[in-house]
mmCIF file with all atom_site columns, C-alpha atoms in Angstrom:
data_model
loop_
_atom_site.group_PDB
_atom_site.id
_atom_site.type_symbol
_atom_site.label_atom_id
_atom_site.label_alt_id
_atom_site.label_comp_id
_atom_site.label_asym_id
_atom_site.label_entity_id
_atom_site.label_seq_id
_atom_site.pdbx_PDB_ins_code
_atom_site.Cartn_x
_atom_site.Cartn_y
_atom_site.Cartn_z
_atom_site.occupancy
_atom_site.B_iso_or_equiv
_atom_site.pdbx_formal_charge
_atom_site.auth_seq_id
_atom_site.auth_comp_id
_atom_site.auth_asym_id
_atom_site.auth_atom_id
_atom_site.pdbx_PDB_model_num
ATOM 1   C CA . UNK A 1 1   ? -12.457 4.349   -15.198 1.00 68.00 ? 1   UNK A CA 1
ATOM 2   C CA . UNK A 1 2   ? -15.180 6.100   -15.956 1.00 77.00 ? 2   UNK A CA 1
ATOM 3   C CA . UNK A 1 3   ? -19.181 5.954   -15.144 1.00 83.00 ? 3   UNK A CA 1
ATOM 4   C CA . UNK A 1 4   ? -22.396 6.589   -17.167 1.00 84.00 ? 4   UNK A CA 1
ATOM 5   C CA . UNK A 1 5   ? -23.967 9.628   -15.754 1.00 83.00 ? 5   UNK A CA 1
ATOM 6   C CA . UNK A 1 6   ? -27.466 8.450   -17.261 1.00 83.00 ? 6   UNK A CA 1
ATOM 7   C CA . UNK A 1 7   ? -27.473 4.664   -16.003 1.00 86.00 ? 7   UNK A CA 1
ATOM 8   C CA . UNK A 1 8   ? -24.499 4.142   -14.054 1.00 83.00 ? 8   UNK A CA 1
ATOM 9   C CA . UNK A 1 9   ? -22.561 1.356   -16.410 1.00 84.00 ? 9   UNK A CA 1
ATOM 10  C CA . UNK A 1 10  ? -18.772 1.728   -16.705 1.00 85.00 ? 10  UNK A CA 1
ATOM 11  C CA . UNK A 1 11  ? -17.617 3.459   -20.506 1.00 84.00 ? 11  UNK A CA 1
ATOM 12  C CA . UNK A 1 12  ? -15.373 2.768   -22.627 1.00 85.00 ? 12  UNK A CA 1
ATOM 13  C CA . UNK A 1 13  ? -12.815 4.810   -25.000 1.00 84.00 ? 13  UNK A CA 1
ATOM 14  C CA . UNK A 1 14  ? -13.722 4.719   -28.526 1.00 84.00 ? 14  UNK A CA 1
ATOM 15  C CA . UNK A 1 15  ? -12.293 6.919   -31.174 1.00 82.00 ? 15  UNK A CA 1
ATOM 16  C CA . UNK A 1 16  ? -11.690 9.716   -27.819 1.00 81.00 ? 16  UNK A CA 1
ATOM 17  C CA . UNK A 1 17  ? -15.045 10.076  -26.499 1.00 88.00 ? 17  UNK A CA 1
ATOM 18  C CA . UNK A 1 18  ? -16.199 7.942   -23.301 1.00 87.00 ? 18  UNK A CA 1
ATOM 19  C CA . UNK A 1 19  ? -19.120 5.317   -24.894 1.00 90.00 ? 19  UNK A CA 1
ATOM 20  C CA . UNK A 1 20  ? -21.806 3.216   -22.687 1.00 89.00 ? 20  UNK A CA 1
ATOM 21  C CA . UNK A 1 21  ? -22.383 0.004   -23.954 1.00 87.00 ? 21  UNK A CA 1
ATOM 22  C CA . UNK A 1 22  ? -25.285 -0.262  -21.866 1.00 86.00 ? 22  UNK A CA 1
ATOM 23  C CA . UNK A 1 23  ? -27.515 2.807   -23.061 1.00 90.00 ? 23  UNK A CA 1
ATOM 24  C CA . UNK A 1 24  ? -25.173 4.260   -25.693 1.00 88.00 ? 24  UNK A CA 1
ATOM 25  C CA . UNK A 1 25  ? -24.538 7.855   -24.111 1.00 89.00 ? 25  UNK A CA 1
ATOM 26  C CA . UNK A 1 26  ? -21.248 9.578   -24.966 1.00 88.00 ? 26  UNK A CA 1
ATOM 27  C CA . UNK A 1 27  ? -19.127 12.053  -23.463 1.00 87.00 ? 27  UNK A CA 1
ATOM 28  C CA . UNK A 1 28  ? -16.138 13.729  -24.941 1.00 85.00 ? 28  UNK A CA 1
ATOM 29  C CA . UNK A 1 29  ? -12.788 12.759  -23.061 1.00 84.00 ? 29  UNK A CA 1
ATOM 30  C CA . UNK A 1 30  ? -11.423 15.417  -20.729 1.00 79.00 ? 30  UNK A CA 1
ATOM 31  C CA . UNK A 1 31  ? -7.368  14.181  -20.937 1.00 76.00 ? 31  UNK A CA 1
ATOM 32  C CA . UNK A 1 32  ? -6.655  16.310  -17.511 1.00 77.00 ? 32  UNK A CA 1
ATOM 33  C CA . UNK A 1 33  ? -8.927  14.703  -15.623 1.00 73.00 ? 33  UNK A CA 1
ATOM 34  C CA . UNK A 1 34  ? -8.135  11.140  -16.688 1.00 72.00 ? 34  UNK A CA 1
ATOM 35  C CA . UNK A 1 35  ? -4.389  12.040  -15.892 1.00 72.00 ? 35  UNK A CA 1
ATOM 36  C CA . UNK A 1 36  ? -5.288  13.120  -12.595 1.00 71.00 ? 36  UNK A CA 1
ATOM 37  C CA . UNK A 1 37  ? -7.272  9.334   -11.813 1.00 66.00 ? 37  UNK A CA 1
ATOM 38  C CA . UNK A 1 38  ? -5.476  7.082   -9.736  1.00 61.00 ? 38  UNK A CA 1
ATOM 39  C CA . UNK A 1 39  ? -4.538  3.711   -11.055 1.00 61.00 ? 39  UNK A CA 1
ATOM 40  C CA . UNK A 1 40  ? -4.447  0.350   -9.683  1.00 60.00 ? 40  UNK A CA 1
ATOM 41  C CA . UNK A 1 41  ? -0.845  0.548   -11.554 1.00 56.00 ? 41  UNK A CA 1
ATOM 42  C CA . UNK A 1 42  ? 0.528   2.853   -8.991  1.00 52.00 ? 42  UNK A CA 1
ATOM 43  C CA . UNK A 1 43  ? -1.236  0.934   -5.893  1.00 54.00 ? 43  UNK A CA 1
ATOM 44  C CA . UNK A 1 44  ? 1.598   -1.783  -6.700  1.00 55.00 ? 44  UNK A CA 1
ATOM 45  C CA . UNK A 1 45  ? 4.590   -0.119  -5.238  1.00 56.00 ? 45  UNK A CA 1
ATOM 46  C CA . UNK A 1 46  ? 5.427   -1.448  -1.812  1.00 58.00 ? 46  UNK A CA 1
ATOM 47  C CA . UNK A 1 47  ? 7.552   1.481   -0.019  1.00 62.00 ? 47  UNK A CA 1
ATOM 48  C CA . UNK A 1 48  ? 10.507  0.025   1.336   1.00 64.00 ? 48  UNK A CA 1
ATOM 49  C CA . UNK A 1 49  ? 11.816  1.249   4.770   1.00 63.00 ? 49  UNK A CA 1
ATOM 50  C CA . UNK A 1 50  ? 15.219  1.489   5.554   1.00 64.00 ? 50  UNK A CA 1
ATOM 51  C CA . UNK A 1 51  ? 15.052  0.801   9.359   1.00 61.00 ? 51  UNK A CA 1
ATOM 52  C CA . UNK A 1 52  ? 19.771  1.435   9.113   1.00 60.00 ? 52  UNK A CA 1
ATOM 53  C CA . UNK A 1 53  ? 19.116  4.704   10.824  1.00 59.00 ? 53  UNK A CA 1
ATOM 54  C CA . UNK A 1 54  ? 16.093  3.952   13.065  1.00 58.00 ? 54  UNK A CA 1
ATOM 55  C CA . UNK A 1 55  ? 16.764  5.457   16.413  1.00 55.00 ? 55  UNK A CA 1
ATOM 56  C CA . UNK A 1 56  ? 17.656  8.365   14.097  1.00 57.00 ? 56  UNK A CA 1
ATOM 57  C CA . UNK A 1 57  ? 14.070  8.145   12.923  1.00 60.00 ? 57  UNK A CA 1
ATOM 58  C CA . UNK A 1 58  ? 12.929  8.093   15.759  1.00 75.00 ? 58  UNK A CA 1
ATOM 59  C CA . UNK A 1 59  ? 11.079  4.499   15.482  1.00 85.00 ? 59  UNK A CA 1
ATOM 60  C CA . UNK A 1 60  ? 9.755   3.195   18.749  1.00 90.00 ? 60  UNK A CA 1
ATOM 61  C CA . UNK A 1 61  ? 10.930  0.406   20.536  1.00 90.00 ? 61  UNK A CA 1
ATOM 62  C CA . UNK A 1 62  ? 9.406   -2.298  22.415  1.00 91.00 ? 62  UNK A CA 1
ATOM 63  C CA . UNK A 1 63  ? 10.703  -5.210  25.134  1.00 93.00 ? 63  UNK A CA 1
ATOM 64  C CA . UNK A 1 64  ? 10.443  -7.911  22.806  1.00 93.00 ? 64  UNK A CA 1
ATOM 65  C CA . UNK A 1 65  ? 13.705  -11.517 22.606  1.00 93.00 ? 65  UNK A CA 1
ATOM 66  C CA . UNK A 1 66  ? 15.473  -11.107 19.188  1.00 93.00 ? 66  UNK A CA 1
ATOM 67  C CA . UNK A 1 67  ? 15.245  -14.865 18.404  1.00 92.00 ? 67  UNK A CA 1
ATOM 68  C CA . UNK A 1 68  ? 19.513  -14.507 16.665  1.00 92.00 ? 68  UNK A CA 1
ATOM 69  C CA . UNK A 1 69  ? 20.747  -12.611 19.738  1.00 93.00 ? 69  UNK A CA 1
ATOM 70  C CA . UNK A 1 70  ? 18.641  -12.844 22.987  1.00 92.00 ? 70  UNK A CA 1
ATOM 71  C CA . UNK A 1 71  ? 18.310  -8.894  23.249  1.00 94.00 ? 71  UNK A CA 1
ATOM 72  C CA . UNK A 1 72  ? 15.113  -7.680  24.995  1.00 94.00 ? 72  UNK A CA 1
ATOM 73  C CA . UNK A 1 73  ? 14.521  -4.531  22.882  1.00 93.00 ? 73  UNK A CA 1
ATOM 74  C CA . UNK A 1 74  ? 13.603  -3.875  19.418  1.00 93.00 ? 74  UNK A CA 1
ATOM 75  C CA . UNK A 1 75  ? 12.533  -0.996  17.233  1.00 91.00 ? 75  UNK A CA 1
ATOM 76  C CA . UNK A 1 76  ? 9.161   -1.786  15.568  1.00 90.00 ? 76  UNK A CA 1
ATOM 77  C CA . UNK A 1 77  ? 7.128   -0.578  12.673  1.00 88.00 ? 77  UNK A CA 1
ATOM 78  C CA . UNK A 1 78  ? 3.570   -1.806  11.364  1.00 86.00 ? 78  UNK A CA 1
ATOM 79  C CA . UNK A 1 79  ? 3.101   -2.089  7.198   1.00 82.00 ? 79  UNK A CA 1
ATOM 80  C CA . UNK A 1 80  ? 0.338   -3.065  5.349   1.00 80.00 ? 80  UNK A CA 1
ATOM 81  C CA . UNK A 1 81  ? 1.245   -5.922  2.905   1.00 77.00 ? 81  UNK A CA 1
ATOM 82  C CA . UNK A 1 82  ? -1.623  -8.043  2.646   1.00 72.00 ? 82  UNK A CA 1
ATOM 83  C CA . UNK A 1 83  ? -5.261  -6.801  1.421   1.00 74.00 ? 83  UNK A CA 1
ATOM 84  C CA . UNK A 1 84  ? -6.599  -3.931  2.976   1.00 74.00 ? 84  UNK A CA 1
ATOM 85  C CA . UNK A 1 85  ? -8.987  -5.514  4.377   1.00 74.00 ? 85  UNK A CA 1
ATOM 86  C CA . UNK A 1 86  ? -6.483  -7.612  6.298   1.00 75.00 ? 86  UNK A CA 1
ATOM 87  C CA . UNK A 1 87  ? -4.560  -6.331  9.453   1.00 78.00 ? 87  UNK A CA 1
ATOM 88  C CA . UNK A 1 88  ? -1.187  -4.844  9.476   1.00 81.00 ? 88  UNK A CA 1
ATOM 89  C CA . UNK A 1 89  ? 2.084   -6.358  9.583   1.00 85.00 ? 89  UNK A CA 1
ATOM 90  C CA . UNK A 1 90  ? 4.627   -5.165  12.594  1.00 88.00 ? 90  UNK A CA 1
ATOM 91  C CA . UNK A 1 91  ? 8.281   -5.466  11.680  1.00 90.00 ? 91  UNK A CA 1
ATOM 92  C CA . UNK A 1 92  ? 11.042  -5.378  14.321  1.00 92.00 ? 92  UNK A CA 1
ATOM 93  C CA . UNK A 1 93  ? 14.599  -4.799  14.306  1.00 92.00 ? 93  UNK A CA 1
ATOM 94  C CA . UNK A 1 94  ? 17.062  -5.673  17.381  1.00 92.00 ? 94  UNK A CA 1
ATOM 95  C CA . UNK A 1 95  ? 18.406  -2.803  18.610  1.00 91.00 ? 95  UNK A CA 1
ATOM 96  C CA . UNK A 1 96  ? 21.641  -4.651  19.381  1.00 92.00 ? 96  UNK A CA 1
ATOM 97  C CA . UNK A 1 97  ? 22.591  -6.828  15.951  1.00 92.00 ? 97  UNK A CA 1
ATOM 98  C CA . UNK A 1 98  ? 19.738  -5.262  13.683  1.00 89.00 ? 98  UNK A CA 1
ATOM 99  C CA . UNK A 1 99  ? 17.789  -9.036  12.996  1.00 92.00 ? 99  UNK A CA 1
ATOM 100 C CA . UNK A 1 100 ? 14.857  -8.107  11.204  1.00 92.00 ? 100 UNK A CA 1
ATOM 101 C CA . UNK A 1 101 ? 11.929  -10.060 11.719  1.00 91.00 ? 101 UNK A CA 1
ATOM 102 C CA . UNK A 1 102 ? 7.694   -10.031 11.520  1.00 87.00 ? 102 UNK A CA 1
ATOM 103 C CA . UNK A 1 103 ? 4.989   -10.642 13.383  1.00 82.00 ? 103 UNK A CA 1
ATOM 104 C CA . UNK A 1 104 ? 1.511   -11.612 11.870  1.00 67.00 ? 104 UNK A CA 1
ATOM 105 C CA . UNK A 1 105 ? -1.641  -11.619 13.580  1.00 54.00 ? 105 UNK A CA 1
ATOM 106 C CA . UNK A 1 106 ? -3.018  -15.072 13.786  1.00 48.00 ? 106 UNK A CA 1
#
């Protein structure tokens, strides 16, 4: 996405020069720079953790009742998965029989 630098409208792509529907200025496209941009495309992707080898990792714990195996420990982990303007996830995993399970704020 690209701005107007003369009245601050979004352009559009027309025949490969950015156009302002608002005042009509032009720009030629610069293809390196729009490769570079960062696209809502790529803001998608969830990572995915493999918690398998956490004390490997080196994830912390917490004292915390696995609700499968009554343990009192558990690694833990915070993710966003929500909005950003929302708060964090925190995922734990027993240390004993490796239940996963969340906790939301409320």
């Amino acid at each position: 996405m690209k701005f107007c630098d003369e009245c601050g409208s979004m352009m559009h792509t027309e025949d490969g020069v950015w156009v302002c529907r608002s005042c009509g200025h032009e720009e030629a496209r610069d293809l390196e720079a729009e490769a570079s941009m960062t696209t809502t495309q790529g803001q998608e992707k969830s990572e995915i953790i493999d918690v398998s080898d956490a004390e490997d990792r080196g994830l912390p714990t917490t004292t915390v009742v696995c609700p499968e195996c009554g343990n009192d420990t558990a690694y833990w982990y915070m993710q966003q998965i929500r909005s950003a303007d929302e708060s964090e996830t925190r995922f734990l995993v027993c240390t004993e029989c490796e239940h996963k399970w969340r906790e939301d704020d409320h």
